[in-house]
């Protein structure tokens, strides 16, 4: 099993040399700018670690893992737009619409989503692209609740907006490793728990979401319970999940 | 061969009862509003007519044909945004961002694109979804040239922004009908010519594009040549293409 740092490096290399559609022209710069903003690549690393733990070669999982990162990046580019969260900065740099203009950012987000499918469609089966479409629509449904047009339950909002892509990362990893449907139960519970863990820790760091709704102590408790559920689910998968266990630890204590 | 009006009715029925992602919630209204704006459905009708002329059942081609219409609709919703063409009306009704707000329109466009892939992925093979991804990226590349950030040759702009989805309609029809690659040459020439015919007539109606660049007479000549090339290519396919021939006639003399 490769350590998480090696998996992250594999993702960076793959994304850095990703052959984008040959006719994008200068729009390619906006895509590369957005993809190269130095995130932690948690979703694709999770996908690669699941695939490897379940018996697949990391290389075989890279297109699927990076397709998820493209969907995540598309969502950030559109989320930052003035009509959405109106964020001028993303990870310490001007957001795409500040650096390249609003029209270019809209089109770059669109192109990132289409490129994600192009990547997911390099597999022989339609299953990985279909999971990506389903997860993308769930995530968009969560973003719609988040912009306040139809505010719903906070837990549902998070399950859709944030956790859905974590679940997709796990599912794509299982699909690449051809894990039979009957053996996926614990893995999917693991994906759900990791998604909730990520979101609760995020809210603790930002002081919003769950923290606003239920207070810091209760959110810490929720995060602890999610981490425990993730570890228990991992133990139930009966594979050597050392790297994944380390990922859970890192998510539980992350500070940014 | 079913007449074009019947094909159009089949598209309307299919789009009207399209099962969207169950978690979209109220965002579904924005998608239905945008999809139900009463366009002429030229792209999906072309796709169905090609599929039927090449030997496939219309029903089998409907998901692919409507996936193309979803991509077209997504592009209109985003094109109308203030940061893009800033159009307040679309076919006599308020555009999506005027009716539902800009954030909802951005997300609805995103969701339409993801739904297009969900639909294209109902086929067993990845080929139709892959063609959709390629055409979508070509179209986005054309939109980027159109917003003036990287203005290129007008012909290239049109080939990408407009004609690319017409070519996709033909290709998806051929794919559904399982036409061997070696027999697609005349069909693809037909698709190119129909795309150019549509655009030149559009410019004649709007008095922009080619008309601005080369004048009305030269644009009429270009449109006539495109219609001729489309008919010649059809004749070369050696199928009963009566309905398609009628579509070319209708495109050549359309007035809106």
mmCIF file of C-alpha atoms in Angstrom, chain A residues 6-233:
data_model
loop_
_atom_site.group_PDB
_atom_site.id
_atom_site.type_symbol
_atom_site.label_atom_id
_atom_site.label_comp_id
_atom_site.label_asym_id
_atom_site.label_seq_id
_atom_site.Cartn_x
_atom_site.Cartn_y
_atom_site.Cartn_z
ATOM 1 C CA UNK A 6 2.673 9.217 -2.684
ATOM 2 C CA UNK A 7 -0.954 8.971 -3.788
ATOM 3 C CA UNK A 8 -1.262 12.750 -3.599
ATOM 4 C CA UNK A 9 1.887 13.154 -5.700
ATOM 5 C CA UNK A 10 0.436 10.732 -8.277
ATOM 6 C CA UNK A 11 -2.726 12.870 -8.448
ATOM 7 C CA UNK A 12 -0.706 16.087 -8.894
ATOM 8 C CA UNK A 13 1.360 14.570 -11.675
ATOM 9 C CA UNK A 14 -1.707 13.206 -13.429
ATOM 10 C CA UNK A 15 -3.638 16.490 -13.188
ATOM 11 C CA UNK A 16 -0.601 18.520 -14.249
ATOM 12 C CA UNK A 17 -0.241 16.596 -17.504
ATOM 13 C CA UNK A 18 -3.930 15.992 -18.195
ATOM 14 C CA UNK A 19 -4.578 16.254 -21.941
ATOM 15 C CA UNK A 20 -7.487 18.719 -22.125
ATOM 16 C CA UNK A 21 -9.725 19.039 -25.192
ATOM 17 C CA UNK A 22 -7.494 20.267 -28.056
ATOM 18 C CA UNK A 23 -9.865 23.084 -29.102
ATOM 19 C CA UNK A 24 -10.209 24.853 -25.741
ATOM 20 C CA UNK A 25 -7.539 27.368 -26.741
ATOM 21 C CA UNK A 26 -6.802 30.022 -24.130
ATOM 22 C CA UNK A 27 -9.650 28.743 -21.946
ATOM 23 C CA UNK A 28 -7.221 25.933 -21.071
ATOM 24 C CA UNK A 29 -5.286 28.458 -18.948
ATOM 25 C CA UNK A 30 -8.353 29.053 -16.766
ATOM 26 C CA UNK A 31 -8.813 25.310 -16.257
ATOM 27 C CA UNK A 32 -5.161 24.793 -15.361
ATOM 28 C CA UNK A 33 -5.220 27.800 -13.029
ATOM 29 C CA UNK A 34 -8.234 26.409 -11.204
ATOM 30 C CA UNK A 35 -6.896 22.849 -11.094
ATOM 31 C CA UNK A 36 -3.491 23.978 -9.894
ATOM 32 C CA UNK A 37 -4.587 25.908 -6.859
ATOM 33 C CA UNK A 38 -2.940 23.483 -4.478
ATOM 34 C CA UNK A 39 -5.805 21.810 -2.666
ATOM 35 C CA UNK A 40 -5.204 18.763 -0.499
ATOM 36 C CA UNK A 41 -6.699 16.404 -3.113
ATOM 37 C CA UNK A 42 -8.538 14.535 -0.357
ATOM 38 C CA UNK A 43 -11.220 13.084 -2.634
ATOM 39 C CA UNK A 44 -8.927 11.574 -5.285
ATOM 40 C CA UNK A 45 -6.486 10.323 -2.642
ATOM 41 C CA UNK A 46 -9.397 8.639 -0.863
ATOM 42 C CA UNK A 47 -10.477 7.084 -4.174
ATOM 43 C CA UNK A 48 -6.985 5.765 -4.928
ATOM 44 C CA UNK A 49 -6.537 4.391 -1.399
ATOM 45 C CA UNK A 50 -9.882 2.570 -1.546
ATOM 46 C CA UNK A 51 -9.088 1.149 -4.985
ATOM 47 C CA UNK A 52 -5.685 -0.068 -3.835
ATOM 48 C CA UNK A 53 -7.004 -1.490 -0.551
ATOM 49 C CA UNK A 54 -9.655 -3.348 -2.542
ATOM 50 C CA UNK A 55 -7.068 -4.845 -4.865
ATOM 51 C CA UNK A 56 -6.718 -2.521 -7.888
ATOM 52 C CA UNK A 57 -3.573 -0.883 -9.248
ATOM 53 C CA UNK A 58 -3.361 2.807 -8.403
ATOM 54 C CA UNK A 59 -2.702 3.677 -12.059
ATOM 55 C CA UNK A 60 -5.983 2.105 -13.107
ATOM 56 C CA UNK A 61 -7.884 4.257 -10.610
ATOM 57 C CA UNK A 62 -6.204 7.562 -11.516
ATOM 58 C CA UNK A 63 -8.631 8.679 -14.286
ATOM 59 C CA UNK A 64 -11.674 8.045 -12.077
ATOM 60 C CA UNK A 65 -10.064 9.650 -9.028
ATOM 61 C CA UNK A 66 -9.060 12.739 -10.984
ATOM 62 C CA UNK A 67 -12.500 12.969 -12.638
ATOM 63 C CA UNK A 68 -13.882 13.474 -9.111
ATOM 64 C CA UNK A 69 -11.323 16.199 -8.440
ATOM 65 C CA UNK A 70 -12.393 17.914 -11.690
ATOM 66 C CA UNK A 71 -16.025 17.876 -10.546
ATOM 67 C CA UNK A 72 -14.940 19.302 -7.181
ATOM 68 C CA UNK A 73 -12.916 22.029 -8.922
ATOM 69 C CA UNK A 74 -15.803 22.905 -11.266
ATOM 70 C CA UNK A 75 -18.041 23.329 -8.209
ATOM 71 C CA UNK A 76 -15.531 25.674 -6.527
ATOM 72 C CA UNK A 77 -15.164 27.848 -9.641
ATOM 73 C CA UNK A 78 -18.937 28.298 -9.923
ATOM 74 C CA UNK A 79 -19.417 28.588 -6.142
ATOM 75 C CA UNK A 80 -16.997 31.535 -6.018
ATOM 76 C CA UNK A 81 -18.976 33.538 -8.632
ATOM 77 C CA UNK A 82 -20.541 36.850 -7.543
ATOM 78 C CA UNK A 83 -24.061 35.408 -7.987
ATOM 79 C CA UNK A 84 -23.163 32.494 -5.689
ATOM 80 C CA UNK A 85 -20.822 32.854 -2.666
ATOM 81 C CA UNK A 86 -19.036 35.866 -4.188
ATOM 82 C CA UNK A 87 -15.570 34.873 -3.013
ATOM 83 C CA UNK A 88 -12.683 36.887 -4.441
ATOM 84 C CA UNK A 89 -10.063 34.528 -3.108
ATOM 85 C CA UNK A 90 -9.544 30.802 -3.185
ATOM 86 C CA UNK A 91 -6.633 29.302 -1.271
ATOM 87 C CA UNK A 92 -4.803 32.617 -1.080
ATOM 88 C CA UNK A 93 -5.050 33.444 -4.796
ATOM 89 C CA UNK A 94 -7.641 35.456 -6.767
ATOM 90 C CA UNK A 95 -10.587 33.232 -7.678
ATOM 91 C CA UNK A 96 -11.003 32.324 -11.332
ATOM 92 C CA UNK A 97 -13.576 35.033 -12.045
ATOM 93 C CA UNK A 98 -11.328 37.707 -10.511
ATOM 94 C CA UNK A 99 -8.290 36.513 -12.433
ATOM 95 C CA UNK A 100 -9.965 35.859 -15.807
ATOM 96 C CA UNK A 101 -13.393 37.535 -15.748
ATOM 97 C CA UNK A 102 -16.819 36.186 -14.905
ATOM 98 C CA UNK A 103 -17.725 34.869 -18.355
ATOM 99 C CA UNK A 104 -14.476 32.938 -18.604
ATOM 100 C CA UNK A 105 -15.022 31.465 -15.120
ATOM 101 C CA UNK A 106 -18.533 30.288 -16.002
ATOM 102 C CA UNK A 107 -17.245 28.618 -19.168
ATOM 103 C CA UNK A 108 -14.204 27.161 -17.398
ATOM 104 C CA UNK A 109 -16.457 25.563 -14.776
ATOM 105 C CA UNK A 110 -18.634 24.125 -17.534
ATOM 106 C CA UNK A 111 -15.554 22.797 -19.325
ATOM 107 C CA UNK A 112 -14.162 21.220 -16.127
ATOM 108 C CA UNK A 113 -17.416 19.313 -15.693
ATOM 109 C CA UNK A 114 -17.376 18.095 -19.312
ATOM 110 C CA UNK A 115 -13.684 17.157 -18.973
ATOM 111 C CA UNK A 116 -14.535 15.142 -15.856
ATOM 112 C CA UNK A 117 -16.917 13.048 -17.925
ATOM 113 C CA UNK A 118 -14.425 12.738 -20.757
ATOM 114 C CA UNK A 119 -11.981 11.298 -18.221
ATOM 115 C CA UNK A 120 -14.527 8.976 -16.593
ATOM 116 C CA UNK A 121 -15.470 7.732 -20.066
ATOM 117 C CA UNK A 122 -11.983 6.386 -20.716
ATOM 118 C CA UNK A 123 -13.097 3.259 -18.820
ATOM 119 C CA UNK A 124 -14.776 0.505 -20.814
ATOM 120 C CA UNK A 125 -17.878 0.428 -18.653
ATOM 121 C CA UNK A 126 -20.348 3.266 -18.171
ATOM 122 C CA UNK A 127 -20.512 2.630 -14.398
ATOM 123 C CA UNK A 128 -17.891 5.169 -13.307
ATOM 124 C CA UNK A 129 -19.278 8.003 -15.442
ATOM 125 C CA UNK A 130 -22.799 7.140 -14.252
ATOM 126 C CA UNK A 131 -21.701 7.384 -10.603
ATOM 127 C CA UNK A 132 -20.061 10.717 -11.421
ATOM 128 C CA UNK A 133 -23.286 12.057 -12.988
ATOM 129 C CA UNK A 134 -25.352 10.971 -10.015
ATOM 130 C CA UNK A 135 -22.909 12.462 -7.492
ATOM 131 C CA UNK A 136 -22.629 15.717 -9.463
ATOM 132 C CA UNK A 137 -26.408 16.142 -9.488
ATOM 133 C CA UNK A 138 -26.591 15.395 -5.761
ATOM 134 C CA UNK A 139 -23.871 17.975 -5.111
ATOM 135 C CA UNK A 140 -25.625 20.604 -7.262
ATOM 136 C CA UNK A 141 -28.866 19.879 -5.376
ATOM 137 C CA UNK A 142 -26.948 20.619 -2.158
ATOM 138 C CA UNK A 143 -25.520 23.863 -3.568
ATOM 139 C CA UNK A 144 -29.029 24.947 -4.526
ATOM 140 C CA UNK A 145 -30.205 24.392 -0.938
ATOM 141 C CA UNK A 146 -27.137 26.298 0.230
ATOM 142 C CA UNK A 147 -27.832 29.481 -1.766
ATOM 143 C CA UNK A 148 -30.957 29.739 0.281
ATOM 144 C CA UNK A 149 -33.574 29.382 -2.403
ATOM 145 C CA UNK A 150 -34.889 26.243 -0.798
ATOM 146 C CA UNK A 151 -33.140 25.873 2.547
ATOM 147 C CA UNK A 152 -33.576 22.400 3.926
ATOM 148 C CA UNK A 153 -32.270 20.444 6.806
ATOM 149 C CA UNK A 154 -28.573 21.152 7.466
ATOM 150 C CA UNK A 155 -27.751 17.454 7.550
ATOM 151 C CA UNK A 156 -29.352 16.902 4.149
ATOM 152 C CA UNK A 157 -27.557 19.948 2.760
ATOM 153 C CA UNK A 158 -24.205 18.548 3.904
ATOM 154 C CA UNK A 159 -24.971 15.022 2.786
ATOM 155 C CA UNK A 160 -25.583 16.392 -0.708
ATOM 156 C CA UNK A 161 -23.207 19.325 -1.026
ATOM 157 C CA UNK A 162 -20.144 17.823 0.616
ATOM 158 C CA UNK A 163 -20.485 14.160 1.532
ATOM 159 C CA UNK A 164 -21.831 13.058 -1.857
ATOM 160 C CA UNK A 165 -18.451 13.479 -3.588
ATOM 161 C CA UNK A 166 -16.698 11.583 -0.776
ATOM 162 C CA UNK A 167 -19.148 8.719 -1.267
ATOM 163 C CA UNK A 168 -18.467 8.935 -5.019
ATOM 164 C CA UNK A 169 -14.718 8.693 -4.339
ATOM 165 C CA UNK A 170 -15.292 5.454 -2.425
ATOM 166 C CA UNK A 171 -17.711 4.064 -5.023
ATOM 167 C CA UNK A 172 -15.416 4.810 -7.954
ATOM 168 C CA UNK A 173 -12.543 3.124 -6.099
ATOM 169 C CA UNK A 174 -14.705 0.024 -5.536
ATOM 170 C CA UNK A 175 -15.851 0.037 -9.161
ATOM 171 C CA UNK A 176 -12.284 0.191 -10.464
ATOM 172 C CA UNK A 177 -11.383 -2.694 -8.146
ATOM 173 C CA UNK A 178 -14.501 -4.581 -9.329
ATOM 174 C CA UNK A 179 -15.697 -5.219 -5.768
ATOM 175 C CA UNK A 180 -19.019 -7.119 -6.009
ATOM 176 C CA UNK A 181 -22.106 -5.158 -4.936
ATOM 177 C CA UNK A 182 -22.773 -7.591 -2.073
ATOM 178 C CA UNK A 183 -19.386 -6.742 -0.498
ATOM 179 C CA UNK A 184 -19.749 -2.967 -0.619
ATOM 180 C CA UNK A 185 -21.903 -2.343 2.472
ATOM 181 C CA UNK A 186 -19.141 -1.505 4.977
ATOM 182 C CA UNK A 187 -17.295 0.520 2.348
ATOM 183 C CA UNK A 188 -20.321 2.691 1.687
ATOM 184 C CA UNK A 189 -20.835 3.243 5.414
ATOM 185 C CA UNK A 190 -17.184 4.259 5.509
ATOM 186 C CA UNK A 191 -17.759 6.781 2.693
ATOM 187 C CA UNK A 192 -20.770 8.316 4.452
ATOM 188 C CA UNK A 193 -18.855 8.623 7.725
ATOM 189 C CA UNK A 194 -15.806 10.193 6.072
ATOM 190 C CA UNK A 195 -18.036 12.744 4.330
ATOM 191 C CA UNK A 196 -19.671 13.730 7.612
ATOM 192 C CA UNK A 197 -16.292 13.805 9.376
ATOM 193 C CA UNK A 198 -14.887 16.159 6.738
ATOM 194 C CA UNK A 199 -17.856 18.500 6.976
ATOM 195 C CA UNK A 200 -18.036 18.655 10.768
ATOM 196 C CA UNK A 201 -14.312 19.379 11.058
ATOM 197 C CA UNK A 202 -14.737 22.020 8.352
ATOM 198 C CA UNK A 203 -17.476 23.677 10.396
ATOM 199 C CA UNK A 204 -15.308 23.525 13.538
ATOM 200 C CA UNK A 205 -12.515 25.278 11.648
ATOM 201 C CA UNK A 206 -14.834 27.917 10.147
ATOM 202 C CA UNK A 207 -17.181 28.281 13.133
ATOM 203 C CA UNK A 208 -20.274 27.926 10.935
ATOM 204 C CA UNK A 209 -22.737 25.215 9.819
ATOM 205 C CA UNK A 210 -23.115 22.634 12.565
ATOM 206 C CA UNK A 211 -21.261 24.870 15.044
ATOM 207 C CA UNK A 212 -23.813 27.640 14.530
ATOM 208 C CA UNK A 213 -26.677 25.210 14.741
ATOM 209 C CA UNK A 214 -25.687 23.015 17.697
ATOM 210 C CA UNK A 215 -22.635 24.614 19.286
ATOM 211 C CA UNK A 216 -18.968 23.659 19.313
ATOM 212 C CA UNK A 217 -19.113 20.863 21.888
ATOM 213 C CA UNK A 218 -21.930 19.022 20.144
ATOM 214 C CA UNK A 219 -20.177 19.394 16.762
ATOM 215 C CA UNK A 220 -16.963 17.980 18.229
ATOM 216 C CA UNK A 221 -18.956 15.051 19.525
ATOM 217 C CA UNK A 222 -20.530 14.532 16.086
ATOM 218 C CA UNK A 223 -17.095 14.631 14.440
ATOM 219 C CA UNK A 224 -15.738 12.110 16.966
ATOM 220 C CA UNK A 225 -18.683 9.776 16.338
ATOM 221 C CA UNK A 226 -18.170 10.049 12.555
ATOM 222 C CA UNK A 227 -14.465 9.203 12.920
ATOM 223 C CA UNK A 228 -15.349 6.204 15.077
ATOM 224 C CA UNK A 229 -17.951 5.003 12.572
ATOM 225 C CA UNK A 230 -15.421 5.379 9.753
ATOM 226 C CA UNK A 231 -12.847 3.291 11.649
ATOM 227 C CA UNK A 232 -15.408 0.630 12.540
ATOM 228 C CA UNK A 233 -16.602 0.405 8.941
#
